[in-house]
Amino acid sequence: MNRGSVACTEVALRILVTGACGMLGRLVCSALSAQGHTVLGTDVTEGCERLDVSNTSRVFEVFNYFQPQAVIHCAAMTDVDGCERNPDSAYLVNTIGTWNLACACASVQCPIVYVSTDYVFDGEKTTPYSEFDNPNPINVYGASKLAGEQAVRDLCAKHFIVRTSWIVAPHGKNFALTILDLAQKRIAEGSIDKPLTIVADQVGSPTYAKDLAEFLSSLVESPLYGIYHFTNSGSCSWFEFASTVLEYAGINQVKVLPIKSEEWPTPTRRPKYSVLRHYRLELLGRDNVRSWKEAVRELVSEWTTAKQ
Ligand SMILES: NC(=O)c1ccc[n+]([C@@H]2O[C@H](COP(=O)([O-])OP(=O)(O)OC[C@H]3O[C@@H](n4cnc5c(N)ncnc54)[C@H](OP(=O)(O)O)[C@@H]3O)[C@@H](O)[C@H]2O)c1
């Protein structure tokens, strides 16, 4: 059984994946196909079947012809600062898009797996947030994703809401790859005396997209609906995260300097502390997700192999 899996049976299903060209969606499609499911991967990006989730009639059209037996909804506007600058777009994609899928799922009693975020919490706690803590988003991205959660809960009895955080993969736009790219540039430009300055007062849990994709795929065969928190285990600051990525990549020439959030101004307030406790999995006796360090070691090794 997969890490943290809650799968009960093994049946081949027709599964619709949204955001299938994104960092997570790609791996979800691979994990589902490897399990023998028939997958329709959709996105707004070329390379996938076109489905803009904010287009209501198109969502129903795709449902009519594919007749999914489960949906894994990974599509989102994930640019947190972009959401803050353009709330209408954030609510259109993250809330209305999710609403459309929830309506379509409800019309045929199709289960939906919705990927949500640690940013639904305000970050005022100093101990991990469980599924029973009250959300209180402090930015537009978090608020629009929480409104998406509400749509899924209100409309679909058969729903899974999976909150996760700090997703990384050997592809796509993510923190680990950004750090590796920046460090390589410093080396190439001969500017290793210029350290990378990284925020040290925001704490969370990195999540390897591959581990999350396996978990999400396991849910489509489960009747244990509801809210789950899923990340790799353990927690760190962005500074510790960056330092670990460079250590595992063997890049020790480039130094990392811890800074405060105020020294890295952005248009968006971010939670200071957003570690997610996997309380639901703990209570099910299935919280065996590997540590973030182990996952980052694998990611860096895949990145190194891909470079050669
Ligand atoms: N990344 C994280 O650290 C993180 C943390 C917590 C939760 N999550 C959640 O995890 C999920 C997957 O995130 P990710 O990191 O894989 O993000 P991603 O790489 O940005 O993937 C999202 C995909 O959705 C597509 N998309 C955007 N608007 C769409 C629309 N209207 N209709 C259909 N597709 C649309 C994007 O296309 P474009 O690239 O062309 O916009 C992209 O291919 C999201 O629900 C996100 O909210 C992410």
Coordinates of C-alpha atoms and ligand atoms in Angstrom, one line a residue:
M1 CA 0.0 0.0 0.0
N2 CA 1.2 3.5 -0.8
R3 CA 2.5 5.9 1.9
G4 CA -0.4 7.2 3.9
S5 CA -2.7 5.3 1.6
V6 CA -6.4 4.9 2.5
A7 CA -7.2 2.7 -0.5
C8 CA -9.6 -0.2 0.1
T9 CA -10.1 -1.9 -3.2
E10 CA -8.4 -2.1 -6.5
V11 CA -10.8 -1.4 -9.4
A12 CA -10.0 0.2 -12.8
L13 CA -11.9 3.5 -13.0
R14 CA -12.3 6.4 -15.5
I15 CA -10.7 9.4 -13.8
L16 CA -10.7 13.0 -14.9
V17 CA -7.7 15.0 -13.7
T18 CA -7.7 18.8 -13.9
G19 CA -4.5 20.9 -14.0
A20 CA -2.9 17.8 -15.6
C21 CA 0.0 19.8 -17.1
G22 CA 0.9 21.3 -13.8
M23 CA 3.6 20.2 -11.3
L24 CA 1.3 17.9 -9.3
G25 CA -1.2 17.0 -12.0
R26 CA 1.4 15.4 -14.2
L27 CA 2.4 13.0 -11.5
V28 CA -1.2 12.3 -10.5
C29 CA -1.9 11.2 -14.1
S30 CA 1.2 8.9 -14.1
A31 CA 0.3 7.4 -10.7
L32 CA -3.3 6.7 -11.8
S33 CA -2.2 5.2 -15.1
A34 CA 0.3 3.0 -13.3
Q35 CA -2.6 1.7 -11.2
G36 CA -4.4 0.7 -14.4
H37 CA -7.0 3.5 -14.4
T38 CA -8.2 5.2 -17.6
V39 CA -7.1 8.9 -17.2
L40 CA -8.3 12.0 -19.0
G41 CA -5.8 14.7 -18.2
T42 CA -7.1 18.2 -18.8
D43 CA -5.6 21.7 -18.5
V44 CA -5.6 25.1 -20.0
T45 CA -2.1 24.5 -21.2
E46 CA -1.3 22.9 -24.5
G47 CA -0.3 19.2 -24.3
C48 CA -3.4 18.2 -22.4
E49 CA -7.1 18.0 -23.4
R50 CA -8.3 21.6 -23.1
L51 CA -10.6 22.3 -20.1
D52 CA -10.8 25.7 -18.5
V53 CA -12.5 24.8 -15.2
S54 CA -14.1 28.2 -15.0
N55 CA -16.1 27.5 -18.2
T56 CA -19.3 25.9 -16.8
S57 CA -20.6 24.5 -20.1
R58 CA -17.3 23.0 -21.1
V59 CA -17.0 21.3 -17.7
F60 CA -20.4 19.6 -18.2
E61 CA -19.5 18.8 -21.9
V62 CA -16.4 16.9 -20.7
F63 CA -18.4 15.1 -18.1
N64 CA -21.0 14.1 -20.7
Y65 CA -18.5 12.5 -23.0
F66 CA -15.9 11.1 -20.6
Q67 CA -18.4 10.1 -17.8
P68 CA -15.7 10.1 -15.1
Q69 CA -16.1 7.8 -12.1
A70 CA -13.8 10.1 -10.0
V71 CA -12.3 13.5 -10.4
I72 CA -8.9 14.7 -9.0
H73 CA -9.0 18.5 -9.2
C74 CA -5.4 19.9 -9.3
A75 CA -6.1 23.0 -11.5
A76 CA -5.7 26.3 -9.7
M77 CA -4.3 29.8 -10.0
T78 CA -1.3 29.1 -7.8
D79 CA 0.6 32.4 -8.2
V80 CA 0.0 33.7 -4.7
D81 CA 1.1 37.2 -5.4
G82 CA -0.9 37.2 -8.7
C83 CA -4.0 36.2 -6.7
E84 CA -3.5 39.1 -4.4
R85 CA -3.1 41.5 -7.3
N86 CA -6.0 40.0 -9.3
P87 CA -8.7 38.6 -6.9
D88 CA -11.3 38.3 -9.6
S89 CA -9.1 35.8 -11.5
A90 CA -8.3 34.0 -8.3
Y91 CA -12.0 33.5 -7.3
L92 CA -12.9 32.7 -10.9
V93 CA -10.4 29.8 -11.2
N94 CA -10.0 28.6 -7.6
T95 CA -13.6 29.0 -6.4
I96 CA -16.0 29.1 -9.4
G97 CA -13.8 26.5 -11.2
T98 CA -14.1 24.2 -8.2
W99 CA -17.8 25.0 -7.9
N100 CA -18.4 23.9 -11.5
L101 CA -16.6 20.6 -11.0
A102 CA -18.5 20.1 -7.7
C103 CA -21.8 20.7 -9.5
A104 CA -20.9 18.3 -12.3
C105 CA -19.8 15.7 -9.8
A106 CA -22.9 16.1 -7.7
S107 CA -25.2 15.6 -10.8
V108 CA -23.8 12.1 -11.2
Q109 CA -22.7 11.3 -7.6
C110 CA -19.1 11.2 -8.8
P111 CA -16.5 11.5 -6.0
I112 CA -14.2 14.5 -6.1
V113 CA -10.7 14.9 -4.7
Y114 CA -9.9 18.6 -4.2
V115 CA -6.3 19.7 -3.5
S116 CA -6.3 22.6 -1.0
T117 CA -3.7 24.4 0.9
D118 CA -2.1 25.3 4.3
Y119 CA -2.8 28.9 3.4
V120 CA -6.4 28.5 4.6
F121 CA -4.9 29.0 8.0
D122 CA -3.7 32.3 9.5
G123 CA -0.4 31.0 10.9
E124 CA -1.0 32.4 14.4
K125 CA -0.7 28.9 16.0
T126 CA 2.7 27.6 17.2
T127 CA 1.7 23.9 17.0
P128 CA 0.6 22.0 13.9
Y129 CA -2.8 22.6 12.5
S130 CA -5.2 19.6 12.4
E131 CA -8.2 19.0 10.2
F132 CA -10.3 20.2 13.2
D133 CA -8.7 23.7 13.5
N134 CA -10.7 26.6 12.1
P135 CA -9.4 28.1 8.8
N136 CA -8.9 31.8 8.7
P137 CA -7.1 32.8 5.5
I138 CA -5.0 36.0 5.5
N139 CA -4.6 36.3 1.7
V140 CA -6.7 36.1 -1.5
Y141 CA -5.2 32.7 -2.6
G142 CA -6.1 31.1 0.8
A143 CA -9.6 32.7 0.8
S144 CA -10.3 31.6 -2.8
K145 CA -9.1 28.0 -2.1
L146 CA -11.2 27.9 1.2
A147 CA -14.3 29.0 -0.8
G148 CA -13.5 26.1 -3.2
E149 CA -13.4 23.8 -0.2
Q150 CA -16.8 25.1 0.9
A151 CA -18.3 24.5 -2.6
V152 CA -17.1 20.9 -2.6
R153 CA -18.4 20.3 1.0
D154 CA -21.8 21.9 0.2
L155 CA -22.4 20.1 -3.1
C156 CA -20.7 16.7 -3.0
A157 CA -21.3 14.1 -0.3
K158 CA -18.5 12.1 -1.8
H159 CA -15.7 14.5 -1.4
F160 CA -12.0 14.5 -0.3
I161 CA -10.4 17.8 0.6
V162 CA -6.6 17.3 0.8
R163 CA -4.7 20.2 2.3
T164 CA -1.0 20.2 1.5
S165 CA 1.9 22.7 1.5
W166 CA 5.2 23.7 -0.1
I167 CA 5.0 21.3 -3.0
V168 CA 8.3 20.5 -4.8
A169 CA 9.2 18.2 -7.7
P170 CA 12.1 17.8 -10.2
H171 CA 10.0 19.7 -12.7
G172 CA 7.7 22.7 -12.7
K173 CA 8.1 26.0 -10.9
N174 CA 9.0 25.3 -7.2
F175 CA 11.2 26.5 -4.4
A176 CA 13.7 23.6 -4.5
L177 CA 14.4 24.1 -8.3
T178 CA 14.6 27.9 -7.9
I179 CA 17.3 27.5 -5.2
L180 CA 19.3 25.1 -7.3
D181 CA 19.0 27.3 -10.4
L182 CA 20.1 30.4 -8.4
A183 CA 23.0 28.6 -6.9
Q184 CA 24.1 27.3 -10.3
K185 CA 23.9 30.8 -11.8
R186 CA 26.0 32.2 -9.0
I187 CA 28.7 29.6 -9.7
A188 CA 28.4 30.2 -13.5
E189 CA 28.7 34.0 -13.1
G190 CA 31.6 33.7 -10.6
S191 CA 29.5 35.5 -7.9
I192 CA 29.6 32.9 -5.1
D193 CA 30.6 35.7 -2.7
K194 CA 26.9 36.9 -3.0
P195 CA 24.9 34.7 -0.6
L196 CA 21.3 33.6 -1.3
T197 CA 19.1 35.4 1.2
I198 CA 16.2 33.2 2.4
V199 CA 13.3 33.9 4.8
A200 CA 13.9 32.1 8.1
D201 CA 10.8 33.1 10.1
Q202 CA 8.1 31.2 8.1
V203 CA 7.8 27.6 9.1
G204 CA 6.0 24.8 7.2
S205 CA 6.3 21.3 5.7
P206 CA 7.7 20.5 2.3
T207 CA 5.7 18.0 0.2
Y208 CA 7.2 15.9 -2.5
A209 CA 4.7 16.0 -5.4
K210 CA 5.4 12.3 -6.0
D211 CA 4.3 11.2 -2.5
L212 CA 1.2 13.5 -2.7
A213 CA 0.3 12.1 -6.1
E214 CA 0.4 8.5 -4.7
F215 CA -1.8 9.5 -1.8
L216 CA -4.3 11.3 -4.0
S217 CA -4.5 8.3 -6.3
S218 CA -5.2 6.0 -3.4
L219 CA -8.2 8.1 -2.5
V220 CA -10.3 7.3 -5.6
E221 CA -10.8 3.8 -4.4
S222 CA -11.7 4.8 -0.8
P223 CA -15.0 5.4 0.8
L224 CA -13.4 7.3 3.7
Y225 CA -14.5 10.8 2.5
G226 CA -13.7 14.1 4.3
I227 CA -10.8 16.4 5.0
Y228 CA -7.2 15.2 5.1
H229 CA -3.9 16.9 5.8
F230 CA -1.0 15.5 3.8
T231 CA 2.6 16.7 3.6
N232 CA 6.0 15.0 4.2
S233 CA 6.6 14.6 7.9
G234 CA 8.6 17.1 9.9
S235 CA 8.9 20.9 9.4
C236 CA 11.4 23.6 8.6
S237 CA 11.8 27.2 7.7
W238 CA 12.4 28.3 4.0
F239 CA 16.0 28.9 5.1
E240 CA 16.5 25.4 6.4
F241 CA 14.8 24.0 3.4
A242 CA 17.1 25.9 1.0
S243 CA 20.2 24.9 3.0
T244 CA 19.2 21.2 2.9
V245 CA 18.6 21.3 -0.9
L246 CA 22.0 22.7 -1.5
E247 CA 23.7 20.4 1.0
Y248 CA 22.1 17.3 -0.7
A249 CA 23.1 18.7 -4.2
G250 CA 26.7 19.0 -2.9
I251 CA 26.7 22.8 -3.6
N252 CA 28.7 24.2 -0.7
Q253 CA 30.4 27.1 -2.5
V254 CA 27.2 29.2 -2.4
K255 CA 26.2 30.5 1.1
V256 CA 22.6 30.9 2.3
L257 CA 21.8 33.8 4.7
P258 CA 18.7 33.8 6.9
I259 CA 16.6 36.9 6.7
K260 CA 13.2 38.1 8.2
S261 CA 10.0 38.2 6.2
E262 CA 10.1 42.1 6.4
E263 CA 13.4 42.0 4.5
W264 CA 11.7 40.2 1.6
P265 CA 8.6 42.4 0.9
T266 CA 5.9 40.8 -1.3
P267 CA 2.3 42.0 -2.1
T268 CA 1.0 39.1 0.0
R269 CA 0.8 38.4 3.7
R270 CA 1.8 34.7 4.3
P271 CA 1.2 32.6 7.4
K272 CA 4.3 32.5 9.8
Y273 CA 3.5 29.0 10.8
S274 CA 1.5 26.5 8.6
V275 CA 2.6 23.1 9.6
L276 CA -0.2 20.6 9.0
R277 CA -0.8 17.8 11.4
H278 CA -2.0 14.6 9.6
Y279 CA -4.5 14.0 12.3
R280 CA -7.0 12.1 10.2
L281 CA -4.3 9.7 9.0
E282 CA -3.0 9.4 12.6
L283 CA -6.4 8.4 13.8
L284 CA -6.8 5.9 11.0
G285 CA -3.4 4.5 12.1
R286 CA -2.0 5.3 8.6
D287 CA 0.3 8.2 9.1
N288 CA 3.5 6.7 7.7
V289 CA 4.5 9.5 5.3
R290 CA 8.3 9.8 4.9
S291 CA 10.2 12.8 6.2
W292 CA 10.7 15.9 4.1
K293 CA 14.5 15.4 4.2
E294 CA 14.3 11.9 2.8
A295 CA 11.9 13.2 0.1
V296 CA 14.2 16.1 -0.8
R297 CA 17.2 13.8 -1.0
E298 CA 15.3 11.8 -3.7
L299 CA 14.2 14.9 -5.5
V300 CA 17.8 16.2 -5.6
S301 CA 19.1 12.9 -6.9
E302 CA 16.5 12.9 -9.7
W303 CA 17.4 16.4 -10.6
T304 CA 21.1 15.5 -10.7
T305 CA 20.4 12.5 -12.9
A306 CA 18.2 14.6 -15.3
K307 CA 21.0 17.1 -15.6
Q308 CA 23.6 14.5 -16.8
Ligands
LIG1 N1 2.5 24.5 -5.2 C1 2.3 24.5 -3.9 O1 3.2 24.7 -3.0 C2 0.9 24.2 -3.3 C3 0.7 24.2 -2.0 C4 -0.6 23.9 -1.5 C5 -1.6 23.5 -2.3 N2 -1.3 23.5 -3.7 C6 -2.4 23.2 -4.6 O2 -2.0 22.0 -5.3 C7 -2.7 22.0 -6.6 C8 -1.6 21.8 -7.7 O3 -0.7 22.8 -7.6 P1 0.7 22.9 -8.5 O4 1.7 23.3 -7.6 O5 0.8 21.6 -9.3 O6 0.3 24.1 -9.4 P2 0.6 24.4 -11.0 O7 1.9 23.7 -11.4 O8 0.4 25.8 -11.1 O9 -0.5 23.5 -11.7 C9 -1.8 24.0 -11.8 C10 -2.3 23.8 -13.2 O10 -3.6 24.3 -13.4 C11 -3.7 25.1 -14.6 N3 -4.8 26.0 -14.6 C12 -4.7 27.3 -14.2 N4 -6.0 27.9 -14.4 C13 -6.8 26.9 -14.9 C14 -8.1 26.8 -15.4 N5 -8.9 27.9 -15.3 N6 -8.6 25.6 -15.8 C15 -7.8 24.6 -15.9 N7 -6.5 24.5 -15.5 C16 -6.0 25.7 -15.0 C17 -2.3 25.7 -14.7 O11 -2.0 26.2 -16.0 P3 -1.1 27.5 -16.1 O12 0.3 27.1 -15.6 O13 -1.1 27.8 -17.6 O14 -1.7 28.6 -15.2 C18 -1.4 24.6 -14.3 O15 -1.1 23.7 -15.4 C19 -3.4 23.3 -6.7 O16 -4.8 23.1 -6.4 C20 -2.8 24.2 -5.6 O17 -3.7 25.2 -5.1 C21 -0.1 23.9 -4.2

